[in-house]
Tab-separated table of C-alpha atoms in Angstrom:
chain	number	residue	atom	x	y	z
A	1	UNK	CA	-132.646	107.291	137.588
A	2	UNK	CA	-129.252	106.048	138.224
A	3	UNK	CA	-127.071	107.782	140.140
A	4	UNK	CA	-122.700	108.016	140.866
A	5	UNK	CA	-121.001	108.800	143.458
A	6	UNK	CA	-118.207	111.072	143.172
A	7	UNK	CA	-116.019	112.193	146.654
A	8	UNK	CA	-118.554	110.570	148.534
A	9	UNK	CA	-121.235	113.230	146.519
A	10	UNK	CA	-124.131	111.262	144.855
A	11	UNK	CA	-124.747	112.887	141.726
A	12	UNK	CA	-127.506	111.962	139.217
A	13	UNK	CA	-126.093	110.337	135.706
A	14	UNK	CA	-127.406	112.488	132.373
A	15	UNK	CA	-130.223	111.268	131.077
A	16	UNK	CA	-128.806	109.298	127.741
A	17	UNK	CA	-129.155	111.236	124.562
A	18	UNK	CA	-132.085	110.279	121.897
A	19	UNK	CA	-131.325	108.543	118.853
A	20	UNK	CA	-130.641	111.258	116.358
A	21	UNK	CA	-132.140	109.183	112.972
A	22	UNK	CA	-135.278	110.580	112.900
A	23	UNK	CA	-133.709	113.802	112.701
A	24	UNK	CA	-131.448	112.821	109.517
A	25	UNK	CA	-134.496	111.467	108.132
A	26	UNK	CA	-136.002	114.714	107.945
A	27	UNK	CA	-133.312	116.121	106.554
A	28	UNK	CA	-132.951	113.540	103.547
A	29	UNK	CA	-136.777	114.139	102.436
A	30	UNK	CA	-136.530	117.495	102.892
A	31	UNK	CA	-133.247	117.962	101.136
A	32	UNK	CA	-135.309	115.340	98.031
A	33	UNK	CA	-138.350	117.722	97.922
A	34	UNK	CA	-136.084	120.574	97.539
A	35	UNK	CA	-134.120	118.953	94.869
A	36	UNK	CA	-137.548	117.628	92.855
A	37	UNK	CA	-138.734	121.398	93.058
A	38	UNK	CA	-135.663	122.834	91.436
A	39	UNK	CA	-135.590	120.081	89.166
A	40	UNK	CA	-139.489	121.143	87.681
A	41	UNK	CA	-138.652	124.767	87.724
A	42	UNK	CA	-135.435	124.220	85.890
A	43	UNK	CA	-137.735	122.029	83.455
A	44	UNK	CA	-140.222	124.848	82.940
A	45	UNK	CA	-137.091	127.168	82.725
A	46	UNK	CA	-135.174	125.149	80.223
A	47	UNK	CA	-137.826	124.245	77.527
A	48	UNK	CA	-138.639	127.769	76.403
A	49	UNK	CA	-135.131	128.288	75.707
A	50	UNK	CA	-134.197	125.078	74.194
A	51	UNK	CA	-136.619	125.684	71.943
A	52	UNK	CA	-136.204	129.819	71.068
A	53	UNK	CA	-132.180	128.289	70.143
A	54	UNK	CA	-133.615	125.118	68.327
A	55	UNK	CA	-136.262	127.579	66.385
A	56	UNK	CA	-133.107	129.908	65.661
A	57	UNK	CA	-131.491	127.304	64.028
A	58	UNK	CA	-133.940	126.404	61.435
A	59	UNK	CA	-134.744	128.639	58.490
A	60	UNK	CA	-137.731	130.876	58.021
A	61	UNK	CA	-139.048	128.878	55.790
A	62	UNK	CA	-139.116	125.753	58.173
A	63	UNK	CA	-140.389	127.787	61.605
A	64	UNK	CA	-143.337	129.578	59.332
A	65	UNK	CA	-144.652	125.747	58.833
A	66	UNK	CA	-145.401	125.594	62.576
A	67	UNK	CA	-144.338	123.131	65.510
A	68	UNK	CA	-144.086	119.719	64.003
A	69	UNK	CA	-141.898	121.044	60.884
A	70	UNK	CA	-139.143	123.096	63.932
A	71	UNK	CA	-139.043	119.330	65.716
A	72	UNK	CA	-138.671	117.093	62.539
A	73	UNK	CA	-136.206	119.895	61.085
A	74	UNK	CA	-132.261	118.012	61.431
A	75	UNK	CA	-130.425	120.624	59.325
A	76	UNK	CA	-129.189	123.464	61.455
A	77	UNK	CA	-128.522	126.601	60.205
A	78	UNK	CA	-126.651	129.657	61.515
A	79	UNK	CA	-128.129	131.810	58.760
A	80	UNK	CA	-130.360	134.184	61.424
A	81	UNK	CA	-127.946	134.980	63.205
A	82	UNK	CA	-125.315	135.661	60.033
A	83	UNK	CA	-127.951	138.117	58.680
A	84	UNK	CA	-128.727	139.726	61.874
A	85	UNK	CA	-124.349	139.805	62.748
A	86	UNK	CA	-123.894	140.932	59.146
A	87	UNK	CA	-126.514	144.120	58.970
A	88	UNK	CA	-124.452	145.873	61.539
A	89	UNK	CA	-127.504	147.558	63.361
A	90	UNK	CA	-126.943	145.048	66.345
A	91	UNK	CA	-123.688	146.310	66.774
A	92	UNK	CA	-124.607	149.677	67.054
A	93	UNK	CA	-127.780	148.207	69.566
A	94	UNK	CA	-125.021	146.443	71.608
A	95	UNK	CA	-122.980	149.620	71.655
A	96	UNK	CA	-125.878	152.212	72.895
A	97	UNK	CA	-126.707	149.637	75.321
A	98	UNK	CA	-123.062	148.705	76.584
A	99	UNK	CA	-122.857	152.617	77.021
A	100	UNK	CA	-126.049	153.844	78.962
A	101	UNK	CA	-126.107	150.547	80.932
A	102	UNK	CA	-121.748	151.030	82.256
A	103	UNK	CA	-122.607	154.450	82.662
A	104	UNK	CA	-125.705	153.927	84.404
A	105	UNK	CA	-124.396	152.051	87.112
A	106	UNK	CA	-121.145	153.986	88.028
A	107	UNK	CA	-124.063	156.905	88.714
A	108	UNK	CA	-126.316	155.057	90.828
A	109	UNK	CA	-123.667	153.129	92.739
A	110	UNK	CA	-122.114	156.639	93.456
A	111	UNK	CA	-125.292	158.779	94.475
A	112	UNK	CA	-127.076	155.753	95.902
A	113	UNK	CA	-124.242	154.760	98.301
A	114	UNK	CA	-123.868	158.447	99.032
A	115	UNK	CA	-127.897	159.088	100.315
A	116	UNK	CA	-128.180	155.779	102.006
A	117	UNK	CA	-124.536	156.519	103.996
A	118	UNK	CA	-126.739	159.835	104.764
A	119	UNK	CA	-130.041	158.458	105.631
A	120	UNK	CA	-127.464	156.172	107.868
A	121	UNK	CA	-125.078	157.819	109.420
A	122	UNK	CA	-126.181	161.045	110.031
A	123	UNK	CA	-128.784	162.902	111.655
A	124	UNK	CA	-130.268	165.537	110.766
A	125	UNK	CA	-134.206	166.625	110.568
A	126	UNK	CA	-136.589	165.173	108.637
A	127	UNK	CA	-134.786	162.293	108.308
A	128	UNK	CA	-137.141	159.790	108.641
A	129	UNK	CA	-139.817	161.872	106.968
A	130	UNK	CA	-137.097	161.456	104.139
A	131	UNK	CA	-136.738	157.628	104.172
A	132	UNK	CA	-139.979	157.717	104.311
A	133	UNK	CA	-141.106	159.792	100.725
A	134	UNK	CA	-138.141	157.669	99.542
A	135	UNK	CA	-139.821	154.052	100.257
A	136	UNK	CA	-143.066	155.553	98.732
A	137	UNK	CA	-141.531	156.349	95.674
A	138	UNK	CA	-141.081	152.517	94.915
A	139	UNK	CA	-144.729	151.957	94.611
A	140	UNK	CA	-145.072	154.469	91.959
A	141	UNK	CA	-144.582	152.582	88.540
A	142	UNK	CA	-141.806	153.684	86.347
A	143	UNK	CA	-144.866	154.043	83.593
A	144	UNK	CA	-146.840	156.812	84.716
A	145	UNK	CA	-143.455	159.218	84.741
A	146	UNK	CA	-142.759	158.412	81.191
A	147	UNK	CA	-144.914	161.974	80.146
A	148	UNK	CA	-143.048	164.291	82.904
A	149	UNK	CA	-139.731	162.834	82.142
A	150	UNK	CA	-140.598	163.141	78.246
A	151	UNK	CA	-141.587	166.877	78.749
A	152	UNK	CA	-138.649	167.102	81.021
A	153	UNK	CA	-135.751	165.861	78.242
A	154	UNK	CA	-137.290	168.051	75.522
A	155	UNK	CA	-137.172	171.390	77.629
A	156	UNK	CA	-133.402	170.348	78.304
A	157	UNK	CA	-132.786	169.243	74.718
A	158	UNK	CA	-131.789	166.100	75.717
A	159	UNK	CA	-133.861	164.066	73.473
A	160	UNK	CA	-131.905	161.907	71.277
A	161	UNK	CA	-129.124	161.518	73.428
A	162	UNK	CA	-127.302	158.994	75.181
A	163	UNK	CA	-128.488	161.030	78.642
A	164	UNK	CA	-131.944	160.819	77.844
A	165	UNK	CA	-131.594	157.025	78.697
A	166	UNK	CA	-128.916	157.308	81.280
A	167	UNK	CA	-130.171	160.554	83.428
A	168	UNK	CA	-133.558	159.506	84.721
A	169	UNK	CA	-132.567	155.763	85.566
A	170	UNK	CA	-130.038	157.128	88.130
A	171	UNK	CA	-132.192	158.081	90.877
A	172	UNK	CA	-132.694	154.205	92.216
A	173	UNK	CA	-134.489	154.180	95.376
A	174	UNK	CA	-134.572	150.634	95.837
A	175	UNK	CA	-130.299	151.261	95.181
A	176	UNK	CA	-130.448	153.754	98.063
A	177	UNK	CA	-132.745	150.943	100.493
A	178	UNK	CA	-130.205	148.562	99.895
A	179	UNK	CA	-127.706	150.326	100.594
A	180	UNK	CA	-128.646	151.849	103.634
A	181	UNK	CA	-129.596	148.506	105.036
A	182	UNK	CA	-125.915	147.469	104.444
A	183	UNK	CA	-124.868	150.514	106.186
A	184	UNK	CA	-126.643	150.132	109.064
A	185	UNK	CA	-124.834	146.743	109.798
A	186	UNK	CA	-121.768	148.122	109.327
A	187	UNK	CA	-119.692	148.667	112.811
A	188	UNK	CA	-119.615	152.101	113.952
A	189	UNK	CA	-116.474	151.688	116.129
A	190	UNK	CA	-114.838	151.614	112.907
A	191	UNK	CA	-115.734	155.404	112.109
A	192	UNK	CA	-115.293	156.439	115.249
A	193	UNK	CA	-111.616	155.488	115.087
A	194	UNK	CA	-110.961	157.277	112.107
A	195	UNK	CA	-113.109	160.551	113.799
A	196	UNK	CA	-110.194	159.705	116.503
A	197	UNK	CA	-107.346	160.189	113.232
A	198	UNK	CA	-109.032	163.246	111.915
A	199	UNK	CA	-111.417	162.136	109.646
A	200	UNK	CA	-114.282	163.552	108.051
A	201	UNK	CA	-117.830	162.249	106.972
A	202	UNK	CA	-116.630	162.653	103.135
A	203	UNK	CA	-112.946	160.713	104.892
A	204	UNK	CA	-114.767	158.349	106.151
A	205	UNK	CA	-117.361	157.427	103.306
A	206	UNK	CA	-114.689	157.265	100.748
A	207	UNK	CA	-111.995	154.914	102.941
A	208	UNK	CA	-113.358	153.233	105.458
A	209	UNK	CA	-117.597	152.941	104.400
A	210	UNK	CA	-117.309	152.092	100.359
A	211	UNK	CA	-114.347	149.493	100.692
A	212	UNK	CA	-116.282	147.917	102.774
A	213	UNK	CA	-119.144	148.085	100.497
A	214	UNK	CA	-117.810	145.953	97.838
A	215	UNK	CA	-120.158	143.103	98.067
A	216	UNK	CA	-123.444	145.511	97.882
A	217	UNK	CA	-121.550	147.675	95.197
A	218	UNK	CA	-121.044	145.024	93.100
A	219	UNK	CA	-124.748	143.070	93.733
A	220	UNK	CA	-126.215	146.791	92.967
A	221	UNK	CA	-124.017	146.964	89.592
A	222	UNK	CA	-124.592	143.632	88.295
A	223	UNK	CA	-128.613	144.241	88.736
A	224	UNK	CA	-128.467	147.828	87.923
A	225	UNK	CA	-127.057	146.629	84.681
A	226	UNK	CA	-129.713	144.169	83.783
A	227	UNK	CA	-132.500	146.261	84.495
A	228	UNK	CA	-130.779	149.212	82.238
A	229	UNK	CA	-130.015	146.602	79.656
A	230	UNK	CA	-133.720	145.441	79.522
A	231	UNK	CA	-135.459	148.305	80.268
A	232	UNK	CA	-137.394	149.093	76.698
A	233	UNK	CA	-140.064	151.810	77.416
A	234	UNK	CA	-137.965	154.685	78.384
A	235	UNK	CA	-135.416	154.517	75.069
A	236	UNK	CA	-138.324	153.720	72.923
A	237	UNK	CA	-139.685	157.164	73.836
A	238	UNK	CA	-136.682	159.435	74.166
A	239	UNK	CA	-134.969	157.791	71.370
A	240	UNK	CA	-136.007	157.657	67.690
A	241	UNK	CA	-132.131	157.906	65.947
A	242	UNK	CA	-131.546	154.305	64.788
A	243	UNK	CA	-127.761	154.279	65.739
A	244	UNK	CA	-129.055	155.185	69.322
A	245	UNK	CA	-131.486	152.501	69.857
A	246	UNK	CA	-130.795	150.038	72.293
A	247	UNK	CA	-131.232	146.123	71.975
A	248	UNK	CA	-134.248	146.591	73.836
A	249	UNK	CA	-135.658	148.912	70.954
A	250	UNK	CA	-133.482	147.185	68.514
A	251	UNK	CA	-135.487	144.185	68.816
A	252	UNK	CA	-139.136	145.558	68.681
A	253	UNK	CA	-138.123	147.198	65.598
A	254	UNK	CA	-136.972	143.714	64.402
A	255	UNK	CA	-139.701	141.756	65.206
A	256	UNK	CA	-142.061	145.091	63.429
A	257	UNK	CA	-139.815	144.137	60.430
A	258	UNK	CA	-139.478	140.727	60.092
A	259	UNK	CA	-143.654	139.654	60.579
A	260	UNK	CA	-143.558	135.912	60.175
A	261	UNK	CA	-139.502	135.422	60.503
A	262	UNK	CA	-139.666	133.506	63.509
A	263	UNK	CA	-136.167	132.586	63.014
A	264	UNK	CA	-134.783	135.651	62.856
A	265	UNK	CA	-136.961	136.662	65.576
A	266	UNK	CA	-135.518	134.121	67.958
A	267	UNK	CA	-131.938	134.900	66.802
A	268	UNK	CA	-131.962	138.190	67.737
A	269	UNK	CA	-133.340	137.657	70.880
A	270	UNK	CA	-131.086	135.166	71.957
A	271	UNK	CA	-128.126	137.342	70.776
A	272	UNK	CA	-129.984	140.593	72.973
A	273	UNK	CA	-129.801	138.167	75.898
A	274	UNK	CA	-126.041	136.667	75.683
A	275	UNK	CA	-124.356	139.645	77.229
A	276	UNK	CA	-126.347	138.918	80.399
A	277	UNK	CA	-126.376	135.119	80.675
A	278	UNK	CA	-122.600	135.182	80.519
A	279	UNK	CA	-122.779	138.474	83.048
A	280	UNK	CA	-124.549	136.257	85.411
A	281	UNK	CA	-122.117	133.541	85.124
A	282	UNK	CA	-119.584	135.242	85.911
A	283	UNK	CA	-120.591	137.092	89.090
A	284	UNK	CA	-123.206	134.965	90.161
A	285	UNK	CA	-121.210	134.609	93.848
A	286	UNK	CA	-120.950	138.671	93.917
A	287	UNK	CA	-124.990	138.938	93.478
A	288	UNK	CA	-125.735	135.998	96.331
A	289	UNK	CA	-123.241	137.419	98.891
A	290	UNK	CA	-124.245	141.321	97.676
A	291	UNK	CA	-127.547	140.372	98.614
A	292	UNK	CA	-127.399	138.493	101.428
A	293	UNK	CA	-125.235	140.774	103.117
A	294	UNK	CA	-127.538	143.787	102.835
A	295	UNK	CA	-129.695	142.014	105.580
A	296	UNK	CA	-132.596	141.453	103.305
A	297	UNK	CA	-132.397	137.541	103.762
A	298	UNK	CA	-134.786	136.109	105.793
């Protein structure tokens, strides 16, 4: 090993550093398999919907003929989607759904934040016992409540409502698990300052905990939204009014309708789904960083 001498000290000279390529080299094929990976699943992704918009195009006539007739077809037509734009029910389908959804979400992002800040912050007992029934009730499927909450509306006389679709989708204990995991990162020196200035728990949730939150508020919102916008067994069985079906409903009762109008089938799917696709592409960075900060990466 060669060695220097500095003011008459010998010291040894650092071993030289290994050649780094192999390293990039890694990098580059792993970076390529990651890239051929996305590429397939965007593949398998993209075909169904190329072809639900290039079957929505065609006429009923032309889909009912099968496969070969939708791929040799080279007229397009927007005449699904006039007929479904021009009977008016979708409007009132995007209207019930626009409502219970916005509502929806203001109500779980409110008492969600609120028990996970609780489950949190303070400490009181039974707390953990609490958490606990609270994580259990995620692995009871939404389906087997659909009787109790049923039984529950109609001694209320809340069926046919608005709040039969909004009320029992509030409590969201996978809202209140995300939260609380955000929560828990949170510094506490910063509420222990404002106990210093005076403040309260309700203080201190309301000005120093929720704008904070604003990442996890809006990740919780966006998905809160989806799920209410999609979710089709609870409004199919508290709802019968037409004008308060949702597009969820809407479209089951389409499809019923239409039998062999794949067309118009495909149309008025595509048109249930646009309201998310361009929700998604417009706060895709809010989900990501919602998510990621609630310390459920990894």
């Amino acid at each position: 090993m060669a060695t220097t001498t500095v003011g008459g000290i010998s010291a040894a000279a650092p071993p030289a550093r290994a050649p780094r390529r192999q390293s990039g080299n890694s990098t580059r094929t792993f970076n390529i398999v990651c890239g051929v990976v996305l590429g397939i699943f965007a593949f398998i992704w993209l075909v169904p919907s190329l072809w639900a918009i290039k079957t929505s195009l065609t006429t009923n006539a032309v889909s009912a003929l099968g496969t070969p007739a939708i791929l040799k077809d080279t007229d397009p037509t927007l005449a699904s989607y006039l007929a479904l734009l021009e009977g008016g029910d979708i409007w009132n389908w995007y209207l019930a759904s626009f409502l219970t959804s916005a509502i929806t979400v203001v109500l779980t992002v409110v008492f969600a934040s609120m028990a996970g800040y609780a489950l949190s912050r303070l400490r009181f007992r039974g707390r953990n016992v609490v958490f606990a029934l609270m994580l259990l009730g995620i692995m009871i499927p939404g389906q087997v409540l659909i009787v109790p909450i049923f039984e529950g509306l109609g001694a209320v006389h809340l069926l046919n409502t608005y709040w039969a679709v909004i009320l029992p989708q509030v409590p969201a204990v996978i809202a209140v698990f995300v939260f609380k995991q955000f929560f828990d990162g949170l510094p506490v020196e910063l509420e222990e300052a404002a106990r210093l200035d005076g403040a309260g728990y309700w203080r201190i949730y309301r000005s120093v905990i929720m704008p904070l939150s604003k990442p996890v508020i809006s990740a919780m919102g966006i998905l809160t939204f989806v799920n209410v916008w999609n979710n089709l067994l609870l409004p199919l069985f508290v709802v019968s009014n037409p004008k308060l079906m949702t597009i969820p409903v809407g479209l089951a009762t389409v499809q019923g309708s239409f039998g062999q109008r794949y067309s118009d089938i495909q149309a008025s799917s595509l048109l249930g789904a646009l309201p998310l696709v361009i929700l998604f592409l417009i706060f895709q960075k809010r989900i990501v960083e919602g998510v990621a900060g609630t310390g459920l990466k990894g």
